[in-house]
PDB file of N, CA and C in Angstrom:
ATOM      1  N   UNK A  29     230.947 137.460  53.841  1.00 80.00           N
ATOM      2  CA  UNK A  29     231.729 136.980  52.730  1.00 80.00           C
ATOM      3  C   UNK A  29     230.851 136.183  51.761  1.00 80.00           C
ATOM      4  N   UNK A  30     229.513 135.815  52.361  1.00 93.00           N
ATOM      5  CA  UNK A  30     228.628 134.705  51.178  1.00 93.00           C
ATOM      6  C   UNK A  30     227.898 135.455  50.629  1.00 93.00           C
ATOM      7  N   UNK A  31     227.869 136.879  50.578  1.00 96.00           N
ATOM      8  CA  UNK A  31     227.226 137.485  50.289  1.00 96.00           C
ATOM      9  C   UNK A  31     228.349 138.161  49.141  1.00 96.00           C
ATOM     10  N   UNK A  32     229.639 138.548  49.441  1.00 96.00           N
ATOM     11  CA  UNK A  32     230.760 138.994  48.194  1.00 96.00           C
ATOM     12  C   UNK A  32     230.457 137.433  47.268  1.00 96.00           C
ATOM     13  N   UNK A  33     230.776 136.483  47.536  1.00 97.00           N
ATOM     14  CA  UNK A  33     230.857 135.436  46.412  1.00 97.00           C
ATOM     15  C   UNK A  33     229.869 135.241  45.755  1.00 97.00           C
ATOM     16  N   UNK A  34     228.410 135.515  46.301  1.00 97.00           N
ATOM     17  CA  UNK A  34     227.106 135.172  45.364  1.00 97.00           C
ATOM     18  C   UNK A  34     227.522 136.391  44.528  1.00 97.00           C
ATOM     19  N   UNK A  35     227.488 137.119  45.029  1.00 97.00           N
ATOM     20  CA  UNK A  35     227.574 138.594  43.833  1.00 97.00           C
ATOM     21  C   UNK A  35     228.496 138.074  43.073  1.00 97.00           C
ATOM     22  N   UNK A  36     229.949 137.612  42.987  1.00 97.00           N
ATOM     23  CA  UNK A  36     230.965 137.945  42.094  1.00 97.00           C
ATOM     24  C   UNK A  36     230.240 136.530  41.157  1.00 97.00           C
ATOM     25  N   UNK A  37     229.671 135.445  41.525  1.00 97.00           N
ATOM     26  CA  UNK A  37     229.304 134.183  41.305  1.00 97.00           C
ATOM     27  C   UNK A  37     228.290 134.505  40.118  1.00 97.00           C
ATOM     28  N   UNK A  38     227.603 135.631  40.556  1.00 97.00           N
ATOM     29  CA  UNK A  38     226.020 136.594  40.141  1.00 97.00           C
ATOM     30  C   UNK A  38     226.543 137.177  38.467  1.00 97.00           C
ATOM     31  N   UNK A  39     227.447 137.807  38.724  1.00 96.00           N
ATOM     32  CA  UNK A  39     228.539 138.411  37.909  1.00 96.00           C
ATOM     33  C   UNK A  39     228.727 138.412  36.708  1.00 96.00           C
ATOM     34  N   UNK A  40     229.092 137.064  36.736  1.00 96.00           N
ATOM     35  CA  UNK A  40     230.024 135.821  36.344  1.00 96.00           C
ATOM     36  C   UNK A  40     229.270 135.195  35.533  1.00 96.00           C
ATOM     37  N   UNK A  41     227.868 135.118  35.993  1.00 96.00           N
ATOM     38  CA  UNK A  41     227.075 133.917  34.828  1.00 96.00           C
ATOM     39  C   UNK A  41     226.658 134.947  33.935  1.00 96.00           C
ATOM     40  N   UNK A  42     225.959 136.521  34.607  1.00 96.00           N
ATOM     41  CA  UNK A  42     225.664 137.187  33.262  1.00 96.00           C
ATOM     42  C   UNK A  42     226.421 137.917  32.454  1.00 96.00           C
ATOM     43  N   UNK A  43     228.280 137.643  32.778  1.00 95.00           N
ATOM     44  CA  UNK A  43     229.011 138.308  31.885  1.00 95.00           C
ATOM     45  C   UNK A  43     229.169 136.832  30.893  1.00 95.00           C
ATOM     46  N   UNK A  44     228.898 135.694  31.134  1.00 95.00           N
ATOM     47  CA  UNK A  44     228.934 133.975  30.313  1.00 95.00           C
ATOM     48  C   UNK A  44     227.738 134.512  29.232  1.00 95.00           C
ATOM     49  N   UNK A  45     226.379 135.171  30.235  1.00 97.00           N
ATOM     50  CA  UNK A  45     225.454 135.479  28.933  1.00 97.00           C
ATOM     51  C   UNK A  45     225.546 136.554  27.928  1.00 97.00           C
ATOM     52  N   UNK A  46     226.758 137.682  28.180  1.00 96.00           N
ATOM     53  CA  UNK A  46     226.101 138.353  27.176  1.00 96.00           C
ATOM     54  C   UNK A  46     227.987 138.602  26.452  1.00 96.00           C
ATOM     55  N   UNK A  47     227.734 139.614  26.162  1.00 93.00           N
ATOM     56  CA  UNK A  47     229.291 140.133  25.386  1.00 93.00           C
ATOM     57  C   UNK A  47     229.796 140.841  25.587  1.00 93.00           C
ATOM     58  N   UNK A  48     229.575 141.133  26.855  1.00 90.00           N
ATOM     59  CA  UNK A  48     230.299 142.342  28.004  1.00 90.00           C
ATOM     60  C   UNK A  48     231.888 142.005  28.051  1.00 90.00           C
ATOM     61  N   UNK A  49     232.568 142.935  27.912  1.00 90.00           N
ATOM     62  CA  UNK A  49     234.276 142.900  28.257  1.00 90.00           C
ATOM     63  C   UNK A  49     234.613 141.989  29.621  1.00 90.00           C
ATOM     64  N   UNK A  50     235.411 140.916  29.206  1.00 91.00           N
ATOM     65  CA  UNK A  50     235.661 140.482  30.327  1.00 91.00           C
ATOM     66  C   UNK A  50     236.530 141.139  31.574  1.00 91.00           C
ATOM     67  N   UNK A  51     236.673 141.123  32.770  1.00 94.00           N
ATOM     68  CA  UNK A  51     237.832 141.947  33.615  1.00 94.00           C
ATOM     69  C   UNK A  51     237.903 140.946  34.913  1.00 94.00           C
ATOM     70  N   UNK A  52     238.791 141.203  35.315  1.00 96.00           N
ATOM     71  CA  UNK A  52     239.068 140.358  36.454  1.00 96.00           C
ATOM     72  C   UNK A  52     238.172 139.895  37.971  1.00 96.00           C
ATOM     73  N   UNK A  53     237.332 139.214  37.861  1.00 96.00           N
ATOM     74  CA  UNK A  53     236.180 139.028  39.026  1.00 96.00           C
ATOM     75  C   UNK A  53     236.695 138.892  40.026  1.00 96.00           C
ATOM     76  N   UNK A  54     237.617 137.669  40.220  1.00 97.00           N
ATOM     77  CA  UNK A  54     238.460 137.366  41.562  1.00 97.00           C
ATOM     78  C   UNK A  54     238.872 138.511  42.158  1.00 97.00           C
ATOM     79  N   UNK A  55     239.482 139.788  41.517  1.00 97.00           N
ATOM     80  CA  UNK A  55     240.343 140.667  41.914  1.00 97.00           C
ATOM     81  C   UNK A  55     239.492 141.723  42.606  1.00 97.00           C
ATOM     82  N   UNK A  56     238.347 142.200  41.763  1.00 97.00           N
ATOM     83  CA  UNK A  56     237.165 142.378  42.544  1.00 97.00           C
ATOM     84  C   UNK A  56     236.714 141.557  43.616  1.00 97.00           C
ATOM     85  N   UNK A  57     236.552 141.165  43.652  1.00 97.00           N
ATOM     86  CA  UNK A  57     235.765 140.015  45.087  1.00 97.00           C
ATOM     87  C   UNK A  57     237.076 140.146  45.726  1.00 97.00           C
ATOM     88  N   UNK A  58     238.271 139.914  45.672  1.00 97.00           N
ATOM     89  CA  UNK A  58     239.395 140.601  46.696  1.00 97.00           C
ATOM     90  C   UNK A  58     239.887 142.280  47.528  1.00 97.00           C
ATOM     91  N   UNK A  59     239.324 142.929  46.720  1.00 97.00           N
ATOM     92  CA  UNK A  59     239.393 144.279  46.555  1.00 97.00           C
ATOM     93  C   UNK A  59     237.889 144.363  47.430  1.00 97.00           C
ATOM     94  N   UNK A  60     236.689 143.944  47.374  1.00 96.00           N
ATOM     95  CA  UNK A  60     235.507 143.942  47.974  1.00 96.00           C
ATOM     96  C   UNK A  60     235.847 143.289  49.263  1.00 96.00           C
ATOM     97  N   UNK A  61     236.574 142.310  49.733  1.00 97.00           N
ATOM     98  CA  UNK A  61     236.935 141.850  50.694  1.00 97.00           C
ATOM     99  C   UNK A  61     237.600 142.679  51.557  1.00 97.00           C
ATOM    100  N   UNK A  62     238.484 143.303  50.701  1.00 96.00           N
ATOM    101  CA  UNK A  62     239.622 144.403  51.694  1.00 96.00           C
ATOM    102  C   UNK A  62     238.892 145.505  52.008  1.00 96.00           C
ATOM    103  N   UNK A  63     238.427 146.098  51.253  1.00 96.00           N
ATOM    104  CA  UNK A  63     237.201 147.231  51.349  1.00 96.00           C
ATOM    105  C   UNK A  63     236.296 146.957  52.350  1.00 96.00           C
ATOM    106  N   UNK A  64     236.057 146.148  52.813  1.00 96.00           N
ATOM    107  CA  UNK A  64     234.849 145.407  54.066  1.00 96.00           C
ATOM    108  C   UNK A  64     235.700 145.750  55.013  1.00 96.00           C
ATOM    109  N   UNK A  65     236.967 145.023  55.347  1.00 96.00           N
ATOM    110  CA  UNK A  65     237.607 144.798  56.058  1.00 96.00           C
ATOM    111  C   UNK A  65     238.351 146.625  56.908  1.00 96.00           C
ATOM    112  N   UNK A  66     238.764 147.429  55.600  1.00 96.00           N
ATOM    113  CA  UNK A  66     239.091 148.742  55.870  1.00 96.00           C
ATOM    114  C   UNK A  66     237.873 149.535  56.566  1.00 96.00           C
ATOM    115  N   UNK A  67     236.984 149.051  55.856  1.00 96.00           N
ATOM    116  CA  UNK A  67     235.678 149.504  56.644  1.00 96.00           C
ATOM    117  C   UNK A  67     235.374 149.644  57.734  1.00 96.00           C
ATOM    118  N   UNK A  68     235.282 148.120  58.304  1.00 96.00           N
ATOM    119  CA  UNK A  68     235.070 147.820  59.830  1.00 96.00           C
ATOM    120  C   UNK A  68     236.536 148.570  60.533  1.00 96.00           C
ATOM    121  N   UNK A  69     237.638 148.507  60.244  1.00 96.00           N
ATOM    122  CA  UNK A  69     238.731 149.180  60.708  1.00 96.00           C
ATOM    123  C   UNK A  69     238.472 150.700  61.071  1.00 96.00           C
ATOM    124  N   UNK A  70     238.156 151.435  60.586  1.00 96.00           N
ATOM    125  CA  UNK A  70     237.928 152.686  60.440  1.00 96.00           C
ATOM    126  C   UNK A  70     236.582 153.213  58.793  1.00 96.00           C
ATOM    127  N   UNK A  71     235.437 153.782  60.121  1.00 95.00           N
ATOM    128  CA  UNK A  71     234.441 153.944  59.143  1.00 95.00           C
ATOM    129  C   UNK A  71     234.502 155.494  58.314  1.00 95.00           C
ATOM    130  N   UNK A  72     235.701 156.240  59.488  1.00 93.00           N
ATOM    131  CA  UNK A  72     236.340 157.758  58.223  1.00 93.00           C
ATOM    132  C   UNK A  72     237.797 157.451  57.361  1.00 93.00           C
ATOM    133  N   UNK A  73     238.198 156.558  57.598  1.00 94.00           N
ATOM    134  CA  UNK A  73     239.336 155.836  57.298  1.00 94.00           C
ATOM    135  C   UNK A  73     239.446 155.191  55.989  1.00 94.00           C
ATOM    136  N   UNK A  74     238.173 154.596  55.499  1.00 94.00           N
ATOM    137  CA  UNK A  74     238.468 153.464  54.297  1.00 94.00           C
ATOM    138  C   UNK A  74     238.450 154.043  53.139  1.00 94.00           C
ATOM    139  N   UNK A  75     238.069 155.335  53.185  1.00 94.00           N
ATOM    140  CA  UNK A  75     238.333 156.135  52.319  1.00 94.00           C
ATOM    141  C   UNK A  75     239.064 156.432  51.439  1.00 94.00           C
ATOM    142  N   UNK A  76     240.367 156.112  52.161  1.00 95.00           N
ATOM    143  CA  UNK A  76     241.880 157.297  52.250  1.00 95.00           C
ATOM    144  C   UNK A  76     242.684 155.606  51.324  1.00 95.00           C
ATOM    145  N   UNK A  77     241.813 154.316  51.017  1.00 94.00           N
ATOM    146  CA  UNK A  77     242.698 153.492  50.488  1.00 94.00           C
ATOM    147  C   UNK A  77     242.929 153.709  49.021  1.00 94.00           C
ATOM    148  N   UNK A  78     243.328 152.776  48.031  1.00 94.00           N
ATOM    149  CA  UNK A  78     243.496 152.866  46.727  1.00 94.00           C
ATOM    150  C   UNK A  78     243.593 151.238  46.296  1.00 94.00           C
ATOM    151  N   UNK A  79     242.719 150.842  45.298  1.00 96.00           N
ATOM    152  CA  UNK A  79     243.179 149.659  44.722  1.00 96.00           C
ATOM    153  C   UNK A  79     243.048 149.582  42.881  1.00 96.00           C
ATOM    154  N   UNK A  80     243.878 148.191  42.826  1.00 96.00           N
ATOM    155  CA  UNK A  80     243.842 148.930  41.405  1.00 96.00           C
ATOM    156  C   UNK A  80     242.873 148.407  40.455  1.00 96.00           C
ATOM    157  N   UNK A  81     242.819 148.402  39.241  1.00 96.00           N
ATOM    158  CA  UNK A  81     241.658 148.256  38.263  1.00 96.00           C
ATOM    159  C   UNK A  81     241.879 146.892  37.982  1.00 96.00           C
ATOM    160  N   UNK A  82     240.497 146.302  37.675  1.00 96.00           N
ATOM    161  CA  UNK A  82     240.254 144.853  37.679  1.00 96.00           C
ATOM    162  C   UNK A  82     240.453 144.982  35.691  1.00 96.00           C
ATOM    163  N   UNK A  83     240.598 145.728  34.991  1.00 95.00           N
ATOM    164  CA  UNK A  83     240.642 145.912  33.959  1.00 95.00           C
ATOM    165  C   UNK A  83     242.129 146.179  33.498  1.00 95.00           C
ATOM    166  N   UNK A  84     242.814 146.842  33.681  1.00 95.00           N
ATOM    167  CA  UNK A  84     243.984 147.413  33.313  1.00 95.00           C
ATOM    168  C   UNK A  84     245.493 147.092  34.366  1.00 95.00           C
ATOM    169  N   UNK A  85     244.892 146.750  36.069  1.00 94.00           N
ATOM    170  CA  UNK A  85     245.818 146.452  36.724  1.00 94.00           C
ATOM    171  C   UNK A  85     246.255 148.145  37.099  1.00 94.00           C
ATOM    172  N   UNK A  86     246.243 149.136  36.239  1.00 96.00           N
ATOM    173  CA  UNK A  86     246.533 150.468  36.852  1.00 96.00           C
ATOM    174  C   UNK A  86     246.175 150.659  38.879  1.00 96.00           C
ATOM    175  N   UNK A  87     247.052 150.893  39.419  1.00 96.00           N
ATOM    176  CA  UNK A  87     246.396 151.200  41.010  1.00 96.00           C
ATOM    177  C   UNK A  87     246.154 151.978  41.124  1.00 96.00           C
ATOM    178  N   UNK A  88     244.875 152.845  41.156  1.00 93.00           N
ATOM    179  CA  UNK A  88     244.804 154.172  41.482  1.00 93.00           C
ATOM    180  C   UNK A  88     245.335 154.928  42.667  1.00 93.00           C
ATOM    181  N   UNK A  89     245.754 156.062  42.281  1.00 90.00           N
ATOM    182  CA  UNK A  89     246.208 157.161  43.488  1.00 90.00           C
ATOM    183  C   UNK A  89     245.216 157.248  44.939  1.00 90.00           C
ATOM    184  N   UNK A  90     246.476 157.256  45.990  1.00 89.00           N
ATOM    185  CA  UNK A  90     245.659 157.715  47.221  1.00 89.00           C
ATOM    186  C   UNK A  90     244.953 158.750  47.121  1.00 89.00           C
ATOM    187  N   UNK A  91     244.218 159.429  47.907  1.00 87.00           N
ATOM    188  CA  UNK A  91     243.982 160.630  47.868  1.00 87.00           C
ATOM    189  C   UNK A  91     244.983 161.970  48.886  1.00 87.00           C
ATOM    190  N   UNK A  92     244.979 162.821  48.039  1.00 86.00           N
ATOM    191  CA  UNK A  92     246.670 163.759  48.890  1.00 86.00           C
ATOM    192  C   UNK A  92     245.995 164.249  50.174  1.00 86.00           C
ATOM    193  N   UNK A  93     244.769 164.552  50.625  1.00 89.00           N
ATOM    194  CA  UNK A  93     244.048 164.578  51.805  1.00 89.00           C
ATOM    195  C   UNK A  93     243.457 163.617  52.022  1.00 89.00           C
ATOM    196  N   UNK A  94     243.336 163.177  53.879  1.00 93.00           N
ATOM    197  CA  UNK A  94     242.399 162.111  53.835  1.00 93.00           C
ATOM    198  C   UNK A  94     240.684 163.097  53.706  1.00 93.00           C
ATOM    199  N   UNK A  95     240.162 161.877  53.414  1.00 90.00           N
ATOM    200  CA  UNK A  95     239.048 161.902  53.193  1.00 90.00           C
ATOM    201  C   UNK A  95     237.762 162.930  54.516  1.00 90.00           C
ATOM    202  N   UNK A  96     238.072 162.575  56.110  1.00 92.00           N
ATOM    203  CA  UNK A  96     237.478 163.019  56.784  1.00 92.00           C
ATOM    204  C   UNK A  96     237.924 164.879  56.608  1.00 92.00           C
ATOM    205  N   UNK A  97     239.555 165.009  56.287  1.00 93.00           N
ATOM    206  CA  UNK A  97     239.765 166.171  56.153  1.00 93.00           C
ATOM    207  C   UNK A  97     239.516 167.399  55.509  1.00 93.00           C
ATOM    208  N   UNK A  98     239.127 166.548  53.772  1.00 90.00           N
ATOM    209  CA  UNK A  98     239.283 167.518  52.579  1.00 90.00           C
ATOM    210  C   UNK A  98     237.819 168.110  52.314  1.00 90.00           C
ATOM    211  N   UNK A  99     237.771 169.009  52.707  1.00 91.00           N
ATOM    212  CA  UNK A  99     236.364 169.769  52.189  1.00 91.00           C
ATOM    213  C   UNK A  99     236.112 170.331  51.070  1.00 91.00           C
ATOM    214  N   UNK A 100     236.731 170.841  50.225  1.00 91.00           N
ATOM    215  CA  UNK A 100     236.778 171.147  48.567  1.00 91.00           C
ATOM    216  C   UNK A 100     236.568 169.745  47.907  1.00 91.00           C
ATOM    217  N   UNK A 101     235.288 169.547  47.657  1.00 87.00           N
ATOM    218  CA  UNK A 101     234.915 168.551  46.293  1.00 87.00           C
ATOM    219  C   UNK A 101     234.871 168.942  44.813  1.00 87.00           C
ATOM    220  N   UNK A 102     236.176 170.231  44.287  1.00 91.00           N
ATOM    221  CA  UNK A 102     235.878 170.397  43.127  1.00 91.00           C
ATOM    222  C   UNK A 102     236.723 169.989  42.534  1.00 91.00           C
ATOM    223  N   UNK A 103     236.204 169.995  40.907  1.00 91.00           N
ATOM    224  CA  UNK A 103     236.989 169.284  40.667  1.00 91.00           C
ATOM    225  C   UNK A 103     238.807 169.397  40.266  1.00 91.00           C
ATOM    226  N   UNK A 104     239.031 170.729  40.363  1.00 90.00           N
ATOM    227  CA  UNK A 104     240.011 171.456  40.103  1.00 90.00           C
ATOM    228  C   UNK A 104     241.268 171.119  41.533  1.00 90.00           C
ATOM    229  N   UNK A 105     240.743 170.500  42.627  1.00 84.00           N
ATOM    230  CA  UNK A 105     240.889 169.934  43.907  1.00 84.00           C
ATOM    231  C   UNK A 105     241.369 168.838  44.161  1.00 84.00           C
ATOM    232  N   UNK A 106     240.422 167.832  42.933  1.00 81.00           N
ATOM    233  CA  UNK A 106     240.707 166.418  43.152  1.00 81.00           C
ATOM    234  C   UNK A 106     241.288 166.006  42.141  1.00 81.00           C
ATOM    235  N   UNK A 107     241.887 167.101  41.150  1.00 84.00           N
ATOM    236  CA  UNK A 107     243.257 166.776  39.989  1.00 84.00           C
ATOM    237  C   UNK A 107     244.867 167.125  40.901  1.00 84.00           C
ATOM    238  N   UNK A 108     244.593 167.908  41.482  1.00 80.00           N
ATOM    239  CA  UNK A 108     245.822 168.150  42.507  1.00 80.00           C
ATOM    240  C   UNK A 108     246.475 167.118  43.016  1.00 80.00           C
ATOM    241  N   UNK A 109     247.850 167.161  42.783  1.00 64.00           N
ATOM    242  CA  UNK A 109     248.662 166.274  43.139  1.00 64.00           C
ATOM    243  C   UNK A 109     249.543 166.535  44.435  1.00 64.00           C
TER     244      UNK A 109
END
């Protein structure tokens, strides 16, 4: 975890230096937290989560196969609903 906060901390001072769009850091560094956490839970598993945008709040879609399952990476595949 001291390793998510230096980063988001890291972040943070060079989005202060320049004129980069601001977006939600905390929510990231939460979303990086859960993502660790899904991880260690299942390492074919963390895949299959969804969180949403530190920008817009939109949650992105699960995926309609899990991840260990779906063997078609095209992209005609991964518009399928």
């Amino acid at each position: 975890m001291d390793e998510i906060d230096f980063q988001t901390d890291y972040v943070r001072d060079l989005m202060a230096l320049t004129d980069y769009t601001e977006f939600d850091l905390d929510l990231v560094r939460e979303h990086f937290i859960a993502w660790e956490h899904d991880k260690e839970e299942s390492i074919t598993g963390y895949r299959n989560n969804s969180f949403s945008s530190p920008c817009t709040g939109t949650i992105g879609p699960t995926p309609h196969t899990p991840w260990w399952e779906e063997m078609d990476d095209s992209l005609a595949k991964f518009l399928q609903k």
